[in-house]
Short mmCIF file of C-alpha atoms and ligand atoms in Angstrom, two decimals:
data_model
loop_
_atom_site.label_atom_id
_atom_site.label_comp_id
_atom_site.label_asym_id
_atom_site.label_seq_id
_atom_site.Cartn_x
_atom_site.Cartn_y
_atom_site.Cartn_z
CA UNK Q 1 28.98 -63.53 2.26
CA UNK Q 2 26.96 -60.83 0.16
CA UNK Q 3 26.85 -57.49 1.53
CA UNK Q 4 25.91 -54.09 0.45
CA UNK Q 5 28.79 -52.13 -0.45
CA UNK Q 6 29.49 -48.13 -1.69
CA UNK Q 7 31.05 -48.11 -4.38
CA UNK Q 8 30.86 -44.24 -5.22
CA UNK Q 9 27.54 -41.57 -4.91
CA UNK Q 10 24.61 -43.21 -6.38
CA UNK Q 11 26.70 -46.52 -7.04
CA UNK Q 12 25.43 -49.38 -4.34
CA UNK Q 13 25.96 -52.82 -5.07
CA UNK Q 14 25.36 -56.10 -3.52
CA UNK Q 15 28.69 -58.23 -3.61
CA UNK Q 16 30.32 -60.97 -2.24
CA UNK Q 17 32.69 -59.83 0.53
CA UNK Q 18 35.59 -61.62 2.55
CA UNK Q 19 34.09 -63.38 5.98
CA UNK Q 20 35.14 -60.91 8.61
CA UNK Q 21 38.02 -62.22 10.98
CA UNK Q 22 37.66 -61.77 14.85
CA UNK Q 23 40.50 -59.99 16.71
CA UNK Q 24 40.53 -60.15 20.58
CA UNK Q 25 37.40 -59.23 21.99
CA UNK Q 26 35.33 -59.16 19.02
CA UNK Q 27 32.07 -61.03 18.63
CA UNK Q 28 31.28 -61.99 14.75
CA UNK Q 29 27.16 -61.53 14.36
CA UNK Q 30 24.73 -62.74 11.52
CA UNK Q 31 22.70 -59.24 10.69
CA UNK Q 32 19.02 -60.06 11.03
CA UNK Q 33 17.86 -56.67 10.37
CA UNK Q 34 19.07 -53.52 9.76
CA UNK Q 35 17.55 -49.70 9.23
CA UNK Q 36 18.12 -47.30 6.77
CA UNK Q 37 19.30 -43.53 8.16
CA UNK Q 38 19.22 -40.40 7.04
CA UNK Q 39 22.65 -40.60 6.93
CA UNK Q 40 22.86 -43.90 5.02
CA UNK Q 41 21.06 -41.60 2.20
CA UNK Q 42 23.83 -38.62 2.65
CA UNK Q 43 26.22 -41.62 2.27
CA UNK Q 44 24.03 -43.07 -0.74
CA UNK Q 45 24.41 -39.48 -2.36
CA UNK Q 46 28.11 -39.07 -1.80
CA UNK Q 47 28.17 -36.39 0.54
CA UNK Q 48 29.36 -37.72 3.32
CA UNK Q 49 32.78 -36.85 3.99
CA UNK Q 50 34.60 -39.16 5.32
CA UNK Q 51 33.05 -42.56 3.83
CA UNK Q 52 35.28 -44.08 0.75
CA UNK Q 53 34.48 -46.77 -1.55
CA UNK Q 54 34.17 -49.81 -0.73
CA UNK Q 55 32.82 -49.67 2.50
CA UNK Q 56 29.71 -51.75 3.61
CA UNK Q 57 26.84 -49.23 4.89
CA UNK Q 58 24.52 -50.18 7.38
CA UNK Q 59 25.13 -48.90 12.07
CA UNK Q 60 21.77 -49.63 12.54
CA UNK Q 61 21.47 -53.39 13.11
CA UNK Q 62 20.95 -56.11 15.44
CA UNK Q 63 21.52 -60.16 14.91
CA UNK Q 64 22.41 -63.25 16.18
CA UNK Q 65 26.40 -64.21 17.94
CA UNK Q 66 27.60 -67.07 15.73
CA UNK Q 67 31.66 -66.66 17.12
CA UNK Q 68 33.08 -64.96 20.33
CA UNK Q 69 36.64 -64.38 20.81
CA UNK Q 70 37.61 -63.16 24.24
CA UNK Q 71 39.25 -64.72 27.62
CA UNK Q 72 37.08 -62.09 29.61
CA UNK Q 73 34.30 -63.26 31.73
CA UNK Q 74 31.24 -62.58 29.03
CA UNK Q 75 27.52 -63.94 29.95
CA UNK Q 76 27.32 -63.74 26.48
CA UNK Q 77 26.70 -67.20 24.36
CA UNK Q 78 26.68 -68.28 20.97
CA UNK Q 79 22.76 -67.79 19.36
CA UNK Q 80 22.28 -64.68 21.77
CA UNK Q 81 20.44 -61.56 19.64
CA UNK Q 82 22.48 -58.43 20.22
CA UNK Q 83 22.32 -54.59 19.02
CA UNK Q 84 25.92 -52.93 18.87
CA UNK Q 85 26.42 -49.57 19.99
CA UNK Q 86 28.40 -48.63 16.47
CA UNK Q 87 30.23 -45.54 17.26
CA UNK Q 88 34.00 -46.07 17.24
CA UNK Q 89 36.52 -43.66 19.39
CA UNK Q 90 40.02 -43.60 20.54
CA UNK Q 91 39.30 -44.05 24.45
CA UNK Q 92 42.44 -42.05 25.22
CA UNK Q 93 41.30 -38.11 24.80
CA UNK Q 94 39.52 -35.74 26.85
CA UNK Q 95 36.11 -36.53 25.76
CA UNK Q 96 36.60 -40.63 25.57
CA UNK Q 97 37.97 -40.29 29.34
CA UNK Q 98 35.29 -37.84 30.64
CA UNK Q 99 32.48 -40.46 29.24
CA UNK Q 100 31.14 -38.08 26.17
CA UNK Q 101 33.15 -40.03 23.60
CA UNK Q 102 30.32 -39.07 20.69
CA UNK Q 103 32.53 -35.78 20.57
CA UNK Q 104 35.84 -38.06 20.16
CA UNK Q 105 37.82 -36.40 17.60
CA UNK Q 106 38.96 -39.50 16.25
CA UNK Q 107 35.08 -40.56 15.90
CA UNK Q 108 34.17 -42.68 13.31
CA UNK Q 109 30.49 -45.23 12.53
CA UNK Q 110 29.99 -48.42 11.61
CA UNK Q 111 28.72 -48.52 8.07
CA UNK Q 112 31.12 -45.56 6.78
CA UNK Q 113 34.86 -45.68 8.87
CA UNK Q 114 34.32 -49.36 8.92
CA UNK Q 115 32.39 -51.81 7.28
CA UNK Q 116 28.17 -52.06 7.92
CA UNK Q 117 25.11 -53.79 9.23
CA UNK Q 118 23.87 -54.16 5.58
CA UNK Q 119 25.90 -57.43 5.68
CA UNK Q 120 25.77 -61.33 6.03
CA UNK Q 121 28.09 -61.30 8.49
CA UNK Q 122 29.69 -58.44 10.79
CA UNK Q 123 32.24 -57.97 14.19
CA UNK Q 124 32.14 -56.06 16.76
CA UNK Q 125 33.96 -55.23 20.17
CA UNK Q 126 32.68 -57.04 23.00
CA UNK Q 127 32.28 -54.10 24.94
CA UNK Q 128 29.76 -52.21 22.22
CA UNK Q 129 27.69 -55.27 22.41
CA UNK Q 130 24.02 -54.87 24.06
CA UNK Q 131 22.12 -57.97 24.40
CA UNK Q 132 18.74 -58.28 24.05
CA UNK Q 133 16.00 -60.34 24.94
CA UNK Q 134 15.47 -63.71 23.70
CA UNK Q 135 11.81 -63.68 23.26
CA UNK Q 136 9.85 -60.98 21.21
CA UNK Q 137 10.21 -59.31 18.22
CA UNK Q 138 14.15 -59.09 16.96
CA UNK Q 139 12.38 -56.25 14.00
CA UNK Q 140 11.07 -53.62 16.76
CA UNK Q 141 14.90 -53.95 18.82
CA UNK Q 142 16.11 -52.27 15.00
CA UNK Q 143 14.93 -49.04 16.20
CA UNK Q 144 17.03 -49.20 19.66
CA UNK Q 145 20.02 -46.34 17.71
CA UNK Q 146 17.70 -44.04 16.83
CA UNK Q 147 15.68 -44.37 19.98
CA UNK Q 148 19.55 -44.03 21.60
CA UNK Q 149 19.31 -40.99 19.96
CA UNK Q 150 15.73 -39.38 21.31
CA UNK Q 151 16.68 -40.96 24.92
CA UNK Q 152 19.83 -38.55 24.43
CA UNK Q 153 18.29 -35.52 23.49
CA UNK Q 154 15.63 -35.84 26.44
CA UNK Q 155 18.58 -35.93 28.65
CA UNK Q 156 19.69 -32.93 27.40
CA UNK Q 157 16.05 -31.33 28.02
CA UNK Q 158 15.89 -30.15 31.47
CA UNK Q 159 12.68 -30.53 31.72
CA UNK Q 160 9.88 -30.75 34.34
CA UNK Q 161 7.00 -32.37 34.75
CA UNK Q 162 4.42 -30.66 33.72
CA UNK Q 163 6.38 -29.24 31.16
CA UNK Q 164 5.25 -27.59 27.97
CA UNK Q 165 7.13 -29.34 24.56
CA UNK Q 166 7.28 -29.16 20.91
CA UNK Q 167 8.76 -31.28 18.30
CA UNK Q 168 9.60 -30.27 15.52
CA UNK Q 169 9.39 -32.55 13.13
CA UNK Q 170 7.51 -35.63 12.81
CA UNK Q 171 9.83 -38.27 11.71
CA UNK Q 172 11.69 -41.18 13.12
CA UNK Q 173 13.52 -38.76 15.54
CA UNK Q 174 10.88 -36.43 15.85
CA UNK Q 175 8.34 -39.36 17.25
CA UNK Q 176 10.71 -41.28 19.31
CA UNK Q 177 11.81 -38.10 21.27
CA UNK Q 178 7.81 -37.02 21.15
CA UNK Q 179 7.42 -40.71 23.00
CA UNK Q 180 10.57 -40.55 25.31
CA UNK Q 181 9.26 -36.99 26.80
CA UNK Q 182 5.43 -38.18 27.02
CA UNK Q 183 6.99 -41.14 29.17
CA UNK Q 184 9.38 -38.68 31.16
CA UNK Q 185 6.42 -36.82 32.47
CA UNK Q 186 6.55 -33.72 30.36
CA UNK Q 187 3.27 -32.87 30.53
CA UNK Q 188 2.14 -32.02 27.34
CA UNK Q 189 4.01 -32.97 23.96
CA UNK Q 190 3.20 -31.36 20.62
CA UNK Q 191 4.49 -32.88 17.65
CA UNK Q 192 4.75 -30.14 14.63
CA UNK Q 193 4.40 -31.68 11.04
CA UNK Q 194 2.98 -30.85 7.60
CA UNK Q 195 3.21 -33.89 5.98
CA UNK Q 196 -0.28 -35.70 6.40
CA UNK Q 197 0.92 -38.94 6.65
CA UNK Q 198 3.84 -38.40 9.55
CA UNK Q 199 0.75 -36.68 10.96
CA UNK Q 200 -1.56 -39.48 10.61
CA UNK Q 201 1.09 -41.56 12.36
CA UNK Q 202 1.59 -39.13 15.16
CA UNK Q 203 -1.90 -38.98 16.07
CA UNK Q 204 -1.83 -43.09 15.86
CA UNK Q 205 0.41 -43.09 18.55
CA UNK Q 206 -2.00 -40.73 20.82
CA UNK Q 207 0.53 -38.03 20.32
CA UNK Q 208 -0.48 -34.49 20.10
CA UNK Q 209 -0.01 -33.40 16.56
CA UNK Q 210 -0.47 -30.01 14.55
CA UNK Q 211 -0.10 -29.14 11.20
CA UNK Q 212 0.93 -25.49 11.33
CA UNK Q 213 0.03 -24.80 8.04
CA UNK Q 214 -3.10 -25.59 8.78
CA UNK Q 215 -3.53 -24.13 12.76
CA UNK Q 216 -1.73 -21.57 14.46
CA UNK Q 217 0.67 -23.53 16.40
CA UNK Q 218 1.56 -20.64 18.28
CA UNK Q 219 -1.87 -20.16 19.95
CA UNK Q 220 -1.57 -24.15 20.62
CA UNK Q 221 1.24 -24.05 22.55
CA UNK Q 222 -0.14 -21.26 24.60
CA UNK Q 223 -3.60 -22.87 25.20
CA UNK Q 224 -1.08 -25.40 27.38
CA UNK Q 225 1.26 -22.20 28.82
CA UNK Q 226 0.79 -19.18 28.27
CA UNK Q 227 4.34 -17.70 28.18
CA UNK Q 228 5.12 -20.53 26.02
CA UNK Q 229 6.96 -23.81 25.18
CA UNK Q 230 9.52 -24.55 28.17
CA UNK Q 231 11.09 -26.75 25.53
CA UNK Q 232 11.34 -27.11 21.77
CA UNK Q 233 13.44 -30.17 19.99
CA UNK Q 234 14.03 -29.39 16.86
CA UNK Q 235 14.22 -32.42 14.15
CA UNK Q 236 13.67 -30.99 11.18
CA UNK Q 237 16.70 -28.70 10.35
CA UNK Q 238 15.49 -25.65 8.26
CA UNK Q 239 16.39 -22.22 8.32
CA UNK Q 240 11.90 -21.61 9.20
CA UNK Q 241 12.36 -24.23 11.73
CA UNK Q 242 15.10 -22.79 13.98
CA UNK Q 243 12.78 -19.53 13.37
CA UNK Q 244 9.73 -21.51 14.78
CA UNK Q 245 11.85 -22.41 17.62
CA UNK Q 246 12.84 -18.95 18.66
CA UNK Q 247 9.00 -18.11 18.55
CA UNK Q 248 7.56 -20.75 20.50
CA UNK Q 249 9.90 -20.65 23.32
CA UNK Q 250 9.03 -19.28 26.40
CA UNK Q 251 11.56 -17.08 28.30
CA UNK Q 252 13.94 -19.19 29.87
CA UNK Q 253 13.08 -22.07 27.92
CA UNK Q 254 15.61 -24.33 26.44
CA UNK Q 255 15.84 -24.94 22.70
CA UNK Q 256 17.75 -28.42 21.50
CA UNK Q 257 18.51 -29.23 18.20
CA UNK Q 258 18.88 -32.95 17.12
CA UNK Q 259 18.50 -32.06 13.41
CA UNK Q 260 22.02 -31.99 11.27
CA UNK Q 261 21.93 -28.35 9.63
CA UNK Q 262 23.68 -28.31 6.02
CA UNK Q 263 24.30 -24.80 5.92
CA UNK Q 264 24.29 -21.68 7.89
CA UNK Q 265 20.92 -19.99 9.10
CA UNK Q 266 19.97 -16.94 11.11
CA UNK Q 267 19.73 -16.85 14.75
CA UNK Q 268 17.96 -14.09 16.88
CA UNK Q 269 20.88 -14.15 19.41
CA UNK Q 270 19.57 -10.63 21.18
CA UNK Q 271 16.35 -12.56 21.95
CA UNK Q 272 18.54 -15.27 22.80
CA UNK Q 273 20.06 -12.75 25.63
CA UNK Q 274 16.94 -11.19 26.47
CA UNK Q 275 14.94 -13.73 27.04
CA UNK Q 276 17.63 -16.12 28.91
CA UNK Q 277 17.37 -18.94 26.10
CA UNK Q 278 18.81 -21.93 26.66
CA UNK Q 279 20.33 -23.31 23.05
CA UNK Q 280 21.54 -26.68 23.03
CA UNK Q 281 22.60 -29.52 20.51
CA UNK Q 282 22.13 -32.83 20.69
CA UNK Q 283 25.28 -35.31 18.57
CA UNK Q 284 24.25 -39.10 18.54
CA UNK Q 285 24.21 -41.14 22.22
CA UNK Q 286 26.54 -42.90 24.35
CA UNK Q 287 26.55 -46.37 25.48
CA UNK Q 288 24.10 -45.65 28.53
CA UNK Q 289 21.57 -44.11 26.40
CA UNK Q 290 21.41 -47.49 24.19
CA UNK Q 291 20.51 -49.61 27.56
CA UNK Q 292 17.96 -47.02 28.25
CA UNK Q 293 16.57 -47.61 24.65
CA UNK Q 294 16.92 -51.46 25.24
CA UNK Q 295 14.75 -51.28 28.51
CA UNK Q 296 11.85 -48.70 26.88
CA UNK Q 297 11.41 -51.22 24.15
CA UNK Q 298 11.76 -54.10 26.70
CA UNK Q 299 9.00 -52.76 28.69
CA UNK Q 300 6.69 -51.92 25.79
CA UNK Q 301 6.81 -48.29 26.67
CA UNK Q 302 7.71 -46.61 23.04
CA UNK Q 303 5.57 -47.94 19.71
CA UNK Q 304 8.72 -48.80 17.39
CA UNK Q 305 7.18 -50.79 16.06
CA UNK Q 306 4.65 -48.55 14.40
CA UNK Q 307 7.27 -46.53 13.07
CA UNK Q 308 8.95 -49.14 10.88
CA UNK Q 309 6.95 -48.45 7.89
CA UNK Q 310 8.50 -50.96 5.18
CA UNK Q 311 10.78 -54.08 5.21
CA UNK Q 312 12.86 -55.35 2.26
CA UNK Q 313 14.83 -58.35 1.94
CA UNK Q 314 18.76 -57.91 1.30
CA UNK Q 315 18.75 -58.67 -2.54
CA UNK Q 316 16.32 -55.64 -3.05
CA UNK Q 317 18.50 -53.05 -1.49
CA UNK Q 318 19.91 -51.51 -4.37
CA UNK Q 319 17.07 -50.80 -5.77
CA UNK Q 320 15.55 -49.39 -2.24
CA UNK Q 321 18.22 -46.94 -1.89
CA UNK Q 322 18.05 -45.76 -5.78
CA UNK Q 323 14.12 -45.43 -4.90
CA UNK Q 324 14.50 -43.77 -1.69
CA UNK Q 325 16.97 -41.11 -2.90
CA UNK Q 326 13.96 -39.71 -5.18
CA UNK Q 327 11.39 -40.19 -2.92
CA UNK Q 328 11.65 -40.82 0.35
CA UNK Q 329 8.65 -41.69 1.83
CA UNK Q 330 7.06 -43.56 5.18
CA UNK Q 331 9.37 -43.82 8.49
CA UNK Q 332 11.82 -46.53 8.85
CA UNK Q 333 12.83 -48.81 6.38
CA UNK Q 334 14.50 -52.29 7.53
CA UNK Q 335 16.58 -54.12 5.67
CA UNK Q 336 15.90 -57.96 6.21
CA UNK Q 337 19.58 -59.21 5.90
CA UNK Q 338 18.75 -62.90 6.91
ZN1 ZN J 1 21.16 -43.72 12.17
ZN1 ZN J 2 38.55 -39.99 21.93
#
């Protein structure tokens, strides 16, 4: 079976790789599609730490059973379309056994501590299998990790309806969570971005967006409160955007950064006292946050499939990635792997 495989930072090639071989409870799936990350292009750039060569990339898939191997009782079947959850932890320490296992210290990802989506063929546990539905579009379900990931930092939010919230950021991240609050009955979202098109696509959706290079976003946010933003998300990860944060917040107001910082970057932590700010960070999703993802693209509630901007067939990768790492442009890019 081909698959995409790291060979070393900016060194991707498509080979032919050894069938995987089911242990007990594993389910072997035939990738149908799977997106390209942020991450995929730290990987790509060899900066991730802990990936090695000769590792498939690729935790953002979803595909088709071809082999189960388990005596458990399983509703699932051969031909069933699936998403897998693709974080991997130990299930014995503090955090696996008090249900936050995406702060496992023995954490590790599909597509970097084990082999990738970008793949013919891939296993899986049976229990990090989600099934999906039959009918409708496989593409859209692509999107269900980093919707995983928006559903988790709107947990993390607080909020109320009626609630006042930013985004910073208008990216994959930054529009899923803009959708997830609109749907939780925050009242009024506002999506920060200057690049036009992300902006273009914001206001597709019907989402409140702002260039703030262009308006004040300040006086925006306080047209809907006037003490300020009862939340700001944070999905852009710059030393100004942390800074925007701290000035759009309203006293009492919670701050919650999804964005991965490279770097450190000043924080007003007097204001942070003074004002009673709530600073939190969001790190990936659990399981329960994927079947929440599942049932908002189920029901049609969140536009994913707006956001995937490009699709490429398998044999192209290479050359996707090289591209990307210059230029990264659009949303999400799929990978059709079969
Ligand atoms: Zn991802
Ligand atoms: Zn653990």
């Amino acid at each position: 079976m081909k698959g995409l495989v790291y060979m070393g930072p900016e060194d991707l090639r498509l080979m032919d790789r050894m069938e995987p071989k089911l242990a007990d409870n594993q389910v072997l799936l035939r990738v149908k599609y799977c997106g390209i990350c942020g991450s995929d292009m730290t990987m790509y750039a060899g900066k991730h730490t802990r990936l090695q060569p000769d590792t498939v990339l690729g935790h953002e898939f979803v595909g088709e059973v071809v082999e189960i191997r388990t005596d458990k009782q399983s509703d699932l079947k051969i031909g069933d379309y699936v998403a897998v959850e693709p974080i991997i932890h130990c299930h014995q320490c503090f955090y696996c056994k008090s249900g936050r296992y995406n702060l496992c210290h023995h954490r590790g990802v599909y597509g970097c501590d084990v082999d990738g989506g970008f793949a013919e063929l891939v296993q899986a546990p049976l229990d990090k299998i989600i099934k999906l539905p039959k009918s409708g579009e496989l593409k859209k379900m692509a999107l269900i990790e980093p919707l995983a990931v928006a559903v988790s930092v709107a947990n993390k939010c607080q909020f109320r309806v009626g609630d006042t919230v930013v985004v910073l950021g208008g990216g994959t991240i930054g529009l899923l969570v803009a959708q997830v609050m609109e749907h939780s009955a925050a009242g009024n979202v506002i999506v920060s971005e200057i690049d036009p098109y992300r902006l273009q696509k914001a206001r597709a959706l019907g989402l409140n967006a702002v260039n703030p290079n262009q308006e004040d976003l300040e006086s925006r946010v306080k047209e809907l409160k006037k003490d300020g933003a009862d939340v700001v998300i944070d999905s852009v990860g710059h030393a100004e955007a942390i800074k925007t944060a701290f000035e759009l917040v309203r006293r009492g107001g919670l701050i919650n950064i999804v964005a991965l910082y490279h770097g450190k970057v000043p924080v007003d932590l007097l204001q942070l006292v003074y004002s009673e700010i709530d600073l939190k960070g969001t790190f990936i999703y659990t399981y329960q946050d994927f079947i929440t993802a599942k049932e908002l693209l189920e029901r049609e509630l969140i536009a994913a499939e707006a956001l995937i901007t490009a699709v490429y067939p398998l044999a192209e990768a290479v050359d996707v990635f090289k591209k990307m790492h210059y230029k990264n442009e659009g949303l999400k890019t799929l990978i059709k792997v079969f």
